[in-house]
CSV table of C-alpha atoms in Angstrom, one decimal:
chain,number,residue,atom,x,y,z
A,11,MET,CA,0.0,0.0,0.0
A,12,SER,CA,2.8,2.4,0.8
A,13,GLY,CA,4.9,3.7,-2.1
A,14,ALA,CA,7.8,6.0,-3.0
A,15,SER,CA,5.7,8.5,-4.9
A,16,THR,CA,5.6,12.0,-3.3
A,17,SER,CA,2.4,12.8,-5.1
A,18,ALA,CA,0.3,10.3,-3.0
A,19,GLU,CA,-3.1,11.6,-2.0
A,20,VAL,CA,-2.9,10.3,1.5
A,21,TRP,CA,0.1,10.5,3.9
A,22,LEU,CA,0.3,8.2,6.9
A,23,LEU,CA,2.3,10.0,9.6
A,24,THR,CA,3.5,7.0,11.5
A,25,GLY,CA,5.5,6.1,14.6
A,26,ASN,CA,7.0,2.7,15.5
A,27,ARG,CA,4.1,1.3,17.5
A,28,ALA,CA,2.8,-1.6,15.4
A,29,GLY,CA,-0.8,-1.4,16.7
A,30,GLU,CA,-1.2,2.3,15.8
A,31,VAL,CA,0.4,1.9,12.4
A,32,ALA,CA,-1.8,-1.1,11.6
A,33,GLN,CA,-4.9,1.0,12.3
A,34,GLN,CA,-3.7,3.8,10.1
A,35,ARG,CA,-3.1,1.3,7.3
A,36,ILE,CA,-6.6,-0.2,7.7
A,37,VAL,CA,-8.2,3.2,7.4
A,38,ALA,CA,-6.1,4.2,4.4
A,39,ALA,CA,-6.7,0.9,2.6
A,40,ALA,CA,-10.5,1.3,3.1
A,41,LEU,CA,-10.2,4.8,1.4
A,42,GLY,CA,-8.8,3.2,-1.7
A,43,LEU,CA,-6.5,6.2,-2.5
A,44,PRO,CA,-2.7,6.3,-3.3
A,45,VAL,CA,-0.9,6.2,0.0
A,46,ARG,CA,2.6,7.1,1.2
A,47,GLU,CA,3.9,6.2,4.7
A,48,LEU,CA,6.3,8.6,6.4
A,49,GLN,CA,7.8,7.5,9.7
A,50,VAL,CA,8.1,10.7,11.6
A,51,ALA,CA,8.4,9.5,15.2
A,52,ARG,CA,10.0,6.8,17.4
A,53,MET,CA,8.4,6.1,20.8
A,54,ALA,CA,9.6,4.1,23.7
A,55,PRO,CA,7.5,0.8,23.9
A,56,THR,CA,6.1,1.5,27.4
A,57,GLY,CA,7.4,5.0,28.2
A,58,ARG,CA,6.8,8.6,27.3
A,59,GLY,CA,10.0,9.3,25.4
A,60,VAL,CA,9.6,10.3,21.7
A,61,SER,CA,12.0,11.5,19.0
A,62,PHE,CA,10.8,13.2,15.8
A,63,ASP,CA,12.1,13.4,12.2
A,64,PHE,CA,10.2,15.8,10.0
A,65,SER,CA,12.7,15.8,7.1
A,66,ALA,CA,10.4,13.8,4.8
A,67,LEU,CA,7.7,16.5,5.0
A,68,GLN,CA,8.3,18.0,1.6
A,69,PRO,CA,5.9,19.2,-1.2
A,70,PRO,CA,3.9,18.3,-3.2
A,71,TRP,CA,1.5,18.1,-0.3
A,72,PRO,CA,-1.2,15.4,0.0
A,73,ARG,CA,-5.0,15.9,0.1
A,74,LEU,CA,-5.1,14.1,3.5
A,75,ALA,CA,-2.7,13.3,6.3
A,76,ILE,CA,-3.6,10.7,9.0
A,77,SER,CA,-1.7,10.9,12.3
A,78,PHE,CA,-2.1,8.7,15.4
A,79,GLY,CA,-1.2,9.6,19.0
A,80,LYS,CA,2.1,11.5,19.2
A,81,THR,CA,2.6,11.7,15.5
A,82,LEU,CA,0.1,14.6,15.7
A,83,ALA,CA,3.2,16.8,16.0
A,84,ALA,CA,4.1,16.0,12.4
A,85,ALA,CA,0.6,16.9,11.2
A,86,LEU,CA,0.8,20.3,12.8
A,87,ARG,CA,4.3,20.8,11.4
A,88,LEU,CA,2.9,19.9,8.0
A,89,ARG,CA,0.4,22.7,8.3
A,90,GLU,CA,3.1,25.1,9.4
A,91,LEU,CA,5.1,24.3,6.3
A,92,GLY,CA,2.3,25.5,4.1
A,93,ALA,CA,0.1,22.5,3.5
A,94,GLY,CA,-3.0,24.5,4.2
A,95,ALA,CA,-5.1,22.5,1.8
A,96,THR,CA,-4.2,19.2,3.4
A,97,ARG,CA,-7.0,17.9,5.6
A,98,LEU,CA,-5.8,16.6,8.9
A,99,VAL,CA,-7.4,13.5,10.4
A,100,HIS,CA,-6.1,12.3,13.8
A,101,LEU,CA,-6.7,9.0,15.5
A,102,GLY,CA,-6.5,9.0,19.3
A,103,LEU,CA,-6.3,11.9,21.7
A,104,PRO,CA,-5.1,15.3,20.4
A,105,ARG,CA,-3.4,16.2,23.6
A,106,ARG,CA,-3.4,19.9,24.6
A,107,LEU,CA,-4.8,21.1,21.3
A,108,ALA,CA,-8.1,22.9,20.8
A,109,VAL,CA,-10.7,20.5,19.3
A,110,GLY,CA,-11.3,22.9,16.4
A,111,ALA,CA,-7.7,22.8,15.2
A,112,LEU,CA,-8.2,19.6,13.3
A,113,ASP,CA,-10.5,18.6,10.5
A,114,LEU,CA,-11.5,15.2,12.0
A,115,ILE,CA,-10.7,13.6,15.3
A,116,VAL,CA,-11.4,9.9,15.9
A,117,PRO,CA,-10.6,9.2,19.6
A,118,MET,CA,-10.0,5.6,20.5
A,119,PRO,CA,-12.9,4.1,22.5
A,120,THR,CA,-10.7,4.0,25.6
A,121,ASP,CA,-10.2,7.8,25.4
A,122,ARG,CA,-12.1,10.3,27.5
A,123,TYR,CA,-12.6,13.2,25.2
A,124,VAL,CA,-15.3,15.8,24.3
A,125,ALA,CA,-18.2,15.7,21.8
A,126,ALA,CA,-17.9,18.1,18.9
A,127,PRO,CA,-19.0,18.2,15.2
A,128,ASN,CA,-15.5,17.1,14.1
A,129,VAL,CA,-15.2,14.3,16.6
A,130,LEU,CA,-16.3,10.8,15.6
A,131,SER,CA,-16.9,8.2,18.4
A,132,ILE,CA,-16.2,4.6,17.7
A,133,ARG,CA,-17.0,1.4,19.7
A,134,MET,CA,-13.8,-0.5,18.9
A,135,PRO,CA,-10.3,0.1,17.6
A,136,PHE,CA,-10.0,-0.8,13.9
A,137,ASN,CA,-7.9,-3.9,14.4
A,138,PRO,CA,-9.4,-6.9,12.6
A,139,ALA,CA,-9.1,-10.5,13.8
A,140,PRO,CA,-5.6,-11.7,12.7
A,141,ARG,CA,-5.0,-13.7,9.6
A,142,LEU,CA,-4.1,-17.3,9.8
A,143,ALA,CA,-1.1,-19.0,8.3
A,144,ALA,CA,-2.2,-21.8,6.0
A,145,ASP,CA,-1.1,-24.6,8.3
A,146,ALA,CA,-2.0,-23.0,11.6
A,147,PRO,CA,-5.5,-24.4,12.1
A,148,GLU,CA,-4.5,-28.0,11.2
A,149,ALA,CA,-1.5,-27.8,13.5
A,150,LEU,CA,-3.7,-26.8,16.4
A,151,ARG,CA,-6.3,-29.4,15.6
A,152,LEU,CA,-3.6,-32.1,15.7
A,153,ARG,CA,-2.3,-30.9,19.1
A,154,ALA,CA,-5.8,-30.4,20.5
A,155,ALA,CA,-7.4,-33.6,19.0
A,156,GLY,CA,-7.3,-35.4,22.3
A,157,LEU,CA,-8.4,-32.5,24.5
A,158,PRO,CA,-12.0,-32.3,25.7
A,159,ARG,CA,-14.3,-29.6,24.3
A,160,PRO,CA,-15.2,-26.8,24.7
A,161,TRP,CA,-11.8,-25.3,24.0
A,162,THR,CA,-11.2,-22.0,25.8
A,163,ALA,CA,-8.3,-19.8,24.7
A,164,LEU,CA,-6.7,-17.5,27.2
A,165,ILE,CA,-4.7,-14.6,25.7
A,166,VAL,CA,-2.3,-13.1,28.3
A,167,GLY,CA,-0.9,-9.6,27.9
A,168,GLY,CA,1.3,-7.6,30.2
A,169,HIS,CA,2.6,-4.2,31.0
A,170,THR,CA,1.6,-1.2,28.8
A,171,GLN,CA,2.4,2.5,28.9
A,172,ARG,CA,-0.4,3.1,31.4
A,173,LEU,CA,-1.0,-0.2,33.1
A,174,ARG,CA,1.2,-2.7,34.9
A,175,LEU,CA,-0.2,-6.2,35.0
A,176,GLU,CA,1.8,-7.6,37.9
A,177,PRO,CA,2.6,-11.4,38.1
A,178,ARG,CA,0.1,-11.9,40.9
A,179,GLU,CA,-2.6,-10.2,39.0
A,180,LEU,CA,-1.9,-12.4,36.0
A,181,ALA,CA,-2.0,-15.5,38.3
A,182,ARG,CA,-5.4,-14.4,39.6
A,183,ILE,CA,-6.7,-14.1,36.1
A,184,ALA,CA,-5.3,-17.5,35.2
A,185,ALA,CA,-6.9,-19.1,38.2
A,186,LEU,CA,-10.3,-17.6,37.3
A,187,ALA,CA,-10.0,-19.0,33.7
A,188,ASN,CA,-8.8,-22.4,35.0
A,189,THR,CA,-11.8,-22.6,37.4
A,190,ARG,CA,-14.2,-21.8,34.6
A,191,VAL,CA,-12.8,-24.4,32.3
A,192,LEU,CA,-12.7,-27.1,34.9
A,193,ALA,CA,-16.3,-26.5,35.7
A,194,ARG,CA,-17.2,-27.0,32.1
A,195,HIS,CA,-15.0,-30.1,31.7
A,196,GLY,CA,-13.2,-28.4,28.8
A,197,SER,CA,-9.6,-27.5,27.8
A,198,LEU,CA,-7.6,-24.3,28.2
A,199,LEU,CA,-5.3,-23.1,25.5
A,200,VAL,CA,-3.0,-20.3,26.8
A,201,THR,CA,-0.6,-18.0,25.0
A,202,THR,CA,1.5,-15.2,26.5
A,203,SER,CA,2.6,-12.0,24.6
A,204,PRO,CA,5.8,-10.1,24.2
A,205,ARG,CA,4.6,-7.9,27.1
A,206,THR,CA,4.0,-10.7,29.6
A,207,PRO,CA,6.6,-10.4,32.4
A,208,ALA,CA,8.9,-13.4,32.7
A,209,GLU,CA,8.5,-13.6,36.4
A,210,ALA,CA,4.7,-14.4,35.9
A,211,LEU,CA,5.4,-17.7,34.1
A,212,PRO,CA,6.0,-19.9,37.2
A,213,LEU,CA,2.8,-18.5,38.8
A,214,LEU,CA,0.8,-19.1,35.6
A,215,ARG,CA,2.0,-22.7,35.5
A,216,GLU,CA,0.9,-23.2,39.1
A,217,GLN,CA,-2.6,-22.1,38.3
A,218,LEU,CA,-3.1,-23.9,34.9
A,219,THR,CA,-4.3,-27.4,36.0
A,220,ALA,CA,-7.0,-27.9,33.3
A,221,PRO,CA,-6.2,-30.0,30.2
A,222,GLY,CA,-4.6,-27.9,27.5
A,223,GLU,CA,-1.4,-26.2,26.6
A,224,LEU,CA,0.7,-23.1,27.5
A,225,HIS,CA,2.6,-21.3,24.8
A,226,VAL,CA,5.3,-18.9,26.0
A,227,PHE,CA,5.9,-16.2,23.4
A,228,GLY,CA,9.5,-16.1,22.3
A,229,ALA,CA,10.6,-19.1,24.3
A,230,SER,CA,13.6,-21.0,22.9
A,231,GLY,CA,12.4,-23.9,20.7
A,232,ALA,CA,8.7,-22.8,21.0
A,233,ALA,CA,6.4,-23.3,18.0
A,234,ALA,CA,5.0,-20.4,16.0
A,235,ASN,CA,2.8,-18.1,18.0
A,236,PRO,CA,-0.7,-19.8,18.0
A,237,TYR,CA,-2.6,-16.5,18.7
A,238,ALA,CA,-4.4,-16.4,15.3
A,239,ALA,CA,-5.1,-20.1,15.4
A,240,TYR,CA,-6.6,-19.8,18.9
A,241,LEU,CA,-8.9,-17.0,17.8
A,242,ASN,CA,-10.0,-19.1,14.8
A,243,LEU,CA,-10.6,-22.5,16.4
A,244,ALA,CA,-11.3,-22.0,20.1
A,245,ASP,CA,-15.0,-22.2,21.1
A,246,GLU,CA,-14.7,-19.2,23.4
A,247,LEU,CA,-12.0,-16.6,24.3
A,248,ILE,CA,-10.7,-14.9,27.4
A,249,VAL,CA,-8.3,-12.0,27.1
A,250,THR,CA,-6.6,-9.8,29.7
A,251,GLY,CA,-7.9,-6.2,29.7
A,252,ASP,CA,-4.6,-4.4,29.1
A,253,SER,CA,-4.8,-4.0,25.3
A,254,ALA,CA,-7.7,-2.5,23.5
A,255,SER,CA,-6.3,-3.8,20.2
A,256,MET,CA,-6.3,-7.4,21.5
A,257,ILE,CA,-9.8,-7.0,22.8
A,258,ALA,CA,-10.9,-5.7,19.3
A,259,GLU,CA,-9.2,-8.6,17.5
A,260,CYS,CA,-10.8,-11.2,19.8
A,261,TRP,CA,-14.2,-9.6,19.5
A,262,ARG,CA,-14.0,-9.5,15.7
A,263,SER,CA,-13.2,-13.2,15.7
A,264,GLY,CA,-16.9,-13.8,16.4
A,265,LYS,CA,-16.3,-16.0,19.4
A,266,PRO,CA,-17.9,-15.4,22.8
A,267,LEU,CA,-15.5,-13.2,24.6
A,268,TRP,CA,-14.7,-12.6,28.3
A,269,VAL,CA,-12.3,-9.8,29.4
A,270,ALA,CA,-10.3,-10.1,32.6
A,271,ARG,CA,-10.9,-6.6,33.9
A,272,PRO,CA,-7.6,-5.3,35.3
A,273,ALA,CA,-7.6,-4.3,39.0
A,274,ALA,CA,-6.4,-0.7,39.4
A,275,PRO,CA,-4.3,0.2,42.5
A,276,PRO,CA,-5.9,2.8,44.8
A,277,HIS,CA,-3.8,5.7,43.7
A,278,ARG,CA,-4.8,5.1,40.0
A,279,ARG,CA,-8.5,5.0,41.0
A,280,LEU,CA,-8.1,8.3,42.8
A,281,MET,CA,-6.4,9.9,39.8
A,282,ARG,CA,-9.2,8.6,37.5
A,283,THR,CA,-11.8,10.1,39.8
A,284,LEU,CA,-10.0,13.5,39.7
A,285,ARG,CA,-9.6,13.4,35.9
A,286,ARG,CA,-13.3,12.7,35.4
A,287,ALA,CA,-14.0,15.9,37.3
A,288,VAL,CA,-12.2,18.1,34.8
A,289,PRO,CA,-14.7,20.3,32.9
A,290,HIS,CA,-15.1,19.3,29.2
A,291,SER,CA,-14.6,23.0,28.3
A,292,LEU,CA,-11.0,22.9,29.4
A,293,ILE,CA,-10.3,19.7,27.4
A,294,ALA,CA,-12.0,21.2,24.3
A,295,ALA,CA,-9.9,24.4,24.6
A,296,GLY,CA,-6.7,22.3,24.8
A,297,HIS,CA,-5.9,23.6,28.3
A,298,VAL,CA,-6.1,20.1,29.8
A,299,ALA,CA,-5.3,16.8,28.0
A,300,GLY,CA,-8.0,14.2,27.6
A,301,ASP,CA,-7.5,10.9,29.4
A,302,VAL,CA,-7.4,7.2,28.7
A,303,ASP,CA,-9.7,5.0,30.7
A,304,VAL,CA,-9.6,1.4,29.6
A,305,THR,CA,-11.7,0.1,32.5
A,306,ARG,CA,-14.5,2.5,31.7
A,307,TRP,CA,-14.6,1.3,28.1
A,308,ILE,CA,-14.5,-2.4,29.1
A,309,ASP,CA,-17.3,-1.9,31.6
A,310,GLY,CA,-19.4,-0.2,28.9
A,311,LEU,CA,-18.9,-3.1,26.5
A,312,ALA,CA,-20.0,-5.5,29.3
A,313,ARG,CA,-23.1,-3.4,30.1
A,314,ALA,CA,-24.1,-3.4,26.4
A,315,GLY,CA,-23.7,-7.2,26.4
A,316,HIS,CA,-20.9,-7.3,23.8
A,317,ILE,CA,-18.5,-9.0,26.2
A,318,GLY,CA,-18.5,-10.8,29.5
A,319,LEU,CA,-16.4,-9.9,32.5
A,320,LEU,CA,-14.4,-12.9,33.7
A,321,GLY,CA,-15.8,-14.1,36.9
A,322,ARG,CA,-18.7,-11.6,36.9
A,323,SER,CA,-20.9,-11.7,33.8
A,324,ASP,CA,-21.4,-13.4,30.5
A,325,PRO,CA,-21.7,-11.9,27.0
A,326,VAL,CA,-25.2,-11.5,25.8
A,327,LEU,CA,-25.0,-10.3,22.2
A,328,ALA,CA,-23.4,-12.4,19.4
A,329,TYR,CA,-21.0,-10.6,17.1
A,330,ASP,CA,-22.8,-9.2,14.1
A,331,ALA,CA,-20.5,-8.0,11.3
A,332,THR,CA,-23.3,-5.9,9.8
A,333,LEU,CA,-23.4,-3.8,13.0
A,334,ASP,CA,-19.6,-3.4,13.2
A,335,ASP,CA,-19.6,-0.1,11.4
A,336,ASP,CA,-16.7,1.8,13.0
A,337,LEU,CA,-14.5,1.7,10.0
A,338,SER,CA,-17.2,2.4,7.4
A,339,ARG,CA,-18.5,5.4,9.3
A,340,THR,CA,-14.9,6.7,9.7
A,341,VAL,CA,-14.2,6.3,6.0
A,342,ALA,CA,-17.5,8.0,5.0
A,343,ARG,CA,-16.6,11.0,7.2
A,344,ILE,CA,-13.1,11.2,5.6
A,345,ARG,CA,-14.4,10.9,2.1
A,346,ALA,CA,-16.9,13.7,2.7
A,347,LEU,CA,-14.0,15.8,4.1
A,348,ILE,CA,-11.8,15.5,1.1
A,349,ALA,CA,-14.5,15.5,-1.6
A,350,PRO,CA,-14.3,18.5,-4.0
A,351,PRO,CA,-16.8,21.2,-3.4
A,352,PRO,CA,-20.0,21.0,-5.5
A,353,THR,CA,-19.9,23.1,-8.7
């Protein structure tokens, strides 16, 4: 999709966070216009450090630029350089910027932001269910052939920029999943992620007594990551609540989904309460940054019946692709934004 042409109609102003770049690409692909990717920022995986490189911002300017998160700085620089006709679409929070400074803002569903004519709310991030390698389903079927059904997949995450999933918390989640599977006389298929802390592995192994398997991401001699195969073949899914992208991918697999709601420490709950008290007018003016509240989003999905909360509730609504309209609504808004004026 990306190319060397400087006359592309859409520029993706990217960083180095794979989940953000993937969503920018998904939106651009749905637009169906010539696209150029420009990596303008490098961010620390779980920190706040960022370095920018704006050297690729050279004319001819595109009709549209799509930024995500901290790459908003490149979009603003693009406008400073004279690309006044370029429409700016931002995914995520536009921190400390007046809401009217951008043509379209699409906050992530985990973001606490303001309502405005140029703000489009979505239910889920744009991440689709991952694609399968050709031999992945059969490999899993062969391994799981002797395991009792139903097959429950547990997807284990870990630390993020805003959340630390400590080993004991992950062990608590594993214990809840294990108890559920034992009660149903099924099997538990578990995979960790690159963010799962190594010190959590012994605790996970202690809790996982149900029939099944544990795949440790990146372990020496380990088979290929079975994440996509689990989402395709398992009867139901459980995912830790640290990653909105993983939740979206699991939800779009169409399988019944339970999310292990992360337990926030007392000081984080206090800060969340204080942030919720900030007047929306201050956020809209850019005087105060918006906030990210993953727990609030997860609770809203559970109340609507889209997901269950592990150990607390069950999903009520089956996934319906015809109602999953976040991407189509976003693309329609962008097309309207860049359409030539009527003659």
